[in-house]
Amino acid sequence: MEAVLWYVLTGTRGGENRVRILKTIEAQPRNANQLAETLDLDYKTVRHHLDVLMDNDVVQRSGDDYGAVYLPSQRCRANWGTVETILDRMD
């Protein structure tokens, strides 16, 4: 999982937005629309990044469709030290 986190958050285009999304949902789970508003990003951009994060088991969805909220996956939480290291290097 450590390699996945480094790749998804720093090794690919859009990593900075994925970091912002992950930090935001770690503080409080939110749906895609709330994330778009909070982060001042286009809704479709947020959905794309959430799909990437979900495909790599970094975030999970709770609920259905539009109102579903996103939160860090258990695997991500178990490796939160790596996430913090990444965050420190990006600041």
XYZ file of N, CA and C in Angstrom:
273
model
N 0.820 -1.192 0.000
C 0.000 0.000 0.000
C 0.868 1.262 0.000
N 2.035 1.192 0.621
C 2.906 2.352 0.662
C 3.272 2.825 -0.744
N 3.618 1.881 -1.609
C 3.977 2.233 -2.986
C 2.787 2.830 -3.725
N 1.605 2.295 -3.486
C 0.390 2.822 -4.110
C 0.158 4.265 -3.685
N 0.296 4.548 -2.408
C 0.099 5.914 -1.921
C 1.086 6.879 -2.560
N 2.355 6.513 -2.618
C 3.351 7.385 -3.244
C 3.008 7.612 -4.713
N 2.632 6.561 -5.400
C 2.325 6.675 -6.830
C 1.096 7.556 -7.071
N 0.007 7.270 -6.375
C -1.257 7.965 -6.612
C -1.199 9.425 -6.149
N -0.471 9.685 -5.075
C -0.456 11.039 -4.513
C 0.692 11.906 -5.016
N 1.768 11.297 -5.514
C 2.895 12.121 -5.958
C 3.404 11.766 -7.344
N 3.179 10.555 -7.793
C 3.792 10.093 -9.035
C 2.949 10.262 -10.273
N 1.763 10.811 -10.129
C 0.887 10.965 -11.283
C 0.353 12.392 -11.346
N -0.052 12.767 -12.527
C -0.656 14.082 -12.705
C -1.936 14.143 -11.877
N -2.165 15.237 -11.207
C -3.359 15.366 -10.376
C -3.151 14.948 -8.934
N -1.943 14.541 -8.604
C -1.663 14.090 -7.251
C -1.944 15.143 -6.193
N -1.654 16.385 -6.521
C -1.882 17.464 -5.557
C -3.368 17.572 -5.195
N -4.243 17.455 -6.189
C -5.685 17.500 -5.896
C -6.132 16.272 -5.121
N -5.538 15.122 -5.408
C -5.894 13.915 -4.654
C -5.466 14.046 -3.198
N -4.320 14.672 -2.961
C -3.884 14.927 -1.585
C -4.883 15.844 -0.889
N -5.307 16.900 -1.565
C -6.274 17.835 -0.983
C -7.579 17.115 -0.636
N -8.030 16.258 -1.535
C -9.268 15.500 -1.295
C -9.089 14.584 -0.090
N -7.985 13.867 -0.049
C -7.740 12.923 1.045
C -7.668 13.644 2.390
N -6.975 14.765 2.441
C -6.891 15.538 3.679
C -8.282 16.003 4.119
N -9.089 16.424 3.173
C -10.417 16.944 3.489
C -11.336 15.853 4.023
N -11.333 14.684 3.380
C -12.237 13.623 3.853
C -11.708 12.945 5.106
N -10.416 13.071 5.366
C -9.890 12.530 6.621
C -10.424 13.356 7.792
N -10.537 14.654 7.583
C -11.061 15.535 8.628
C -12.556 15.325 8.822
N -13.276 15.117 7.709
C -14.727 14.900 7.776
C -15.195 14.279 6.460
N -15.817 13.100 6.501
C -16.330 12.501 5.269
C -17.294 13.463 4.560
N -17.207 13.504 3.238
C -18.045 14.399 2.442
C -18.425 13.718 1.138
N -19.479 14.241 0.503
C -19.835 13.733 -0.816
C -19.080 14.547 -1.872
N -19.185 14.123 -3.119
C -18.417 14.755 -4.194
C -18.779 16.227 -4.357
N -20.047 16.555 -4.246
C -20.463 17.948 -4.388
C -19.875 18.819 -3.271
N -19.903 18.331 -2.050
C -19.319 19.064 -0.933
C -17.815 19.258 -1.126
N -17.146 18.221 -1.626
C -15.712 18.333 -1.897
C -15.433 19.388 -2.964
N -16.235 19.372 -4.021
C -16.055 20.354 -5.096
C -16.197 21.775 -4.558
N -17.186 21.992 -3.729
C -17.407 23.326 -3.164
C -16.288 23.706 -2.191
N -15.939 22.798 -1.300
C -14.913 23.069 -0.293
C -13.563 23.355 -0.928
N -13.206 22.583 -1.957
C -11.885 22.690 -2.569
C -11.861 23.609 -3.786
N -13.015 24.166 -4.137
C -13.141 25.043 -5.297
C -12.627 24.356 -6.567
N -13.119 23.120 -6.769
C -12.797 22.338 -7.954
C -14.076 22.005 -8.709
N -13.941 21.730 -9.983
C -15.082 21.291 -10.780
C -15.562 19.926 -10.279
N -16.873 19.739 -10.265
C -17.459 18.482 -9.783
C -16.892 17.286 -10.543
N -16.778 17.395 -11.866
C -16.269 16.272 -12.669
C -14.808 15.969 -12.336
N -14.054 16.992 -12.024
C -12.658 16.796 -11.612
C -12.599 16.017 -10.306
N -13.431 16.412 -9.357
C -13.486 15.706 -8.069
C -13.887 14.253 -8.290
N -14.893 14.026 -9.113
C -15.344 12.641 -9.376
C -14.212 11.820 -9.985
N -13.483 12.390 -10.906
C -12.362 11.677 -11.522
C -11.339 11.270 -10.460
N -10.950 12.223 -9.620
C -9.944 11.928 -8.602
C -10.470 10.917 -7.578
N -11.739 11.009 -7.226
C -12.319 10.012 -6.315
C -12.291 8.623 -6.943
N -12.569 8.543 -8.246
C -12.507 7.245 -8.933
C -11.098 6.673 -8.893
N -10.099 7.521 -9.120
C -8.697 7.060 -9.060
C -8.371 6.566 -7.653
N -8.775 7.334 -6.660
C -8.504 6.952 -5.265
C -9.242 5.668 -4.892
N -10.459 5.511 -5.360
C -11.211 4.282 -5.072
C -10.606 3.085 -5.794
N -10.227 3.260 -7.059
C -9.623 2.161 -7.824
C -8.348 1.647 -7.162
N -7.679 2.510 -6.408
C -6.435 2.129 -5.732
C -6.632 1.858 -4.246
N -7.883 1.736 -3.815
C -8.245 1.414 -2.437
C -7.680 2.414 -1.420
N -7.638 3.685 -1.826
C -7.194 4.728 -0.915
C -8.397 5.326 -0.196
N -9.519 5.418 -0.885
C -10.758 5.883 -0.258
C -11.856 4.854 -0.488
N -12.888 4.950 0.332
C -14.066 4.102 0.162
C -15.294 4.988 0.189
N -16.372 4.469 -0.372
C -17.625 5.207 -0.451
C -18.624 4.577 0.500
N -19.380 5.426 1.162
C -20.442 4.959 2.033
C -21.748 5.586 1.550
N -22.681 4.764 1.149
C -23.940 5.257 0.612
C -24.000 5.056 -0.894
N -25.075 5.530 -1.477
C -25.306 5.310 -2.899
C -25.332 6.611 -3.682
N -24.852 6.530 -4.908
C -24.956 7.569 -5.911
C -24.565 8.957 -5.430
N -25.402 9.938 -5.708
C -25.079 11.346 -5.513
C -24.747 11.687 -4.064
N -25.481 11.140 -3.127
C -25.290 11.489 -1.731
C -24.217 10.697 -1.014
N -23.559 9.781 -1.711
C -22.534 8.952 -1.078
C -21.414 9.813 -0.511
N -20.973 9.470 0.676
C -19.843 10.177 1.270
C -18.587 9.323 1.124
N -17.464 9.988 1.067
C -16.174 9.332 0.881
C -15.327 9.521 2.129
N -14.558 8.491 2.430
C -13.669 8.517 3.582
C -12.459 7.644 3.289
N -11.354 7.864 3.996
C -10.177 7.026 3.762
C -10.490 5.552 4.019
N -9.945 4.686 3.182
C -10.154 3.249 3.350
C -9.398 2.754 4.580
N -9.718 1.560 5.016
C -9.008 0.962 6.153
C -7.528 0.784 5.837
N -7.221 0.376 4.600
C -5.806 0.210 4.208
C -5.072 1.544 4.256
N -5.744 2.605 3.828
C -5.134 3.931 3.867
C -4.897 4.347 5.321
N -5.891 4.149 6.164
C -5.750 4.519 7.578
C -4.616 3.729 8.238
N -4.479 2.459 7.862
C -3.420 1.623 8.431
C -2.033 2.109 8.008
N -1.984 2.874 6.914
C -0.721 3.398 6.404
C -0.684 4.928 6.473
N -1.394 5.493 7.446
C -1.513 6.945 7.530
C -0.161 7.616 7.766
N 0.778 6.917 8.368
C 2.125 7.474 8.540
C 2.756 7.816 7.202
N 2.538 6.976 6.204
C 3.043 7.254 4.853
C 2.358 8.479 4.275
N 1.051 8.589 4.478
C 0.305 9.756 3.998
C 0.876 11.020 4.638
N 1.137 10.975 5.932
C 1.690 12.153 6.609
C 3.076 12.508 6.080
N 3.882 11.513 5.788
C 5.201 11.765 5.192
C 5.042 12.458 3.844
N 4.103 11.989 3.046
C 3.841 12.608 1.743
C 3.377 14.056 1.925
N 2.471 14.268 2.867
C 1.965 15.617 3.127
C 3.087 16.549 3.551
N 3.980 16.063 4.412
C 5.106 16.884 4.871
C 6.020 17.278 3.699
N 6.232 16.380 2.789
C 7.116 16.664 1.648
C 6.463 17.618 0.651
N 5.133 17.652 0.627
C 4.433 18.520 -0.322
C 4.249 19.933 0.207
N 4.405 20.126 1.503
C 4.228 21.469 2.081
C 5.362 22.383 1.810
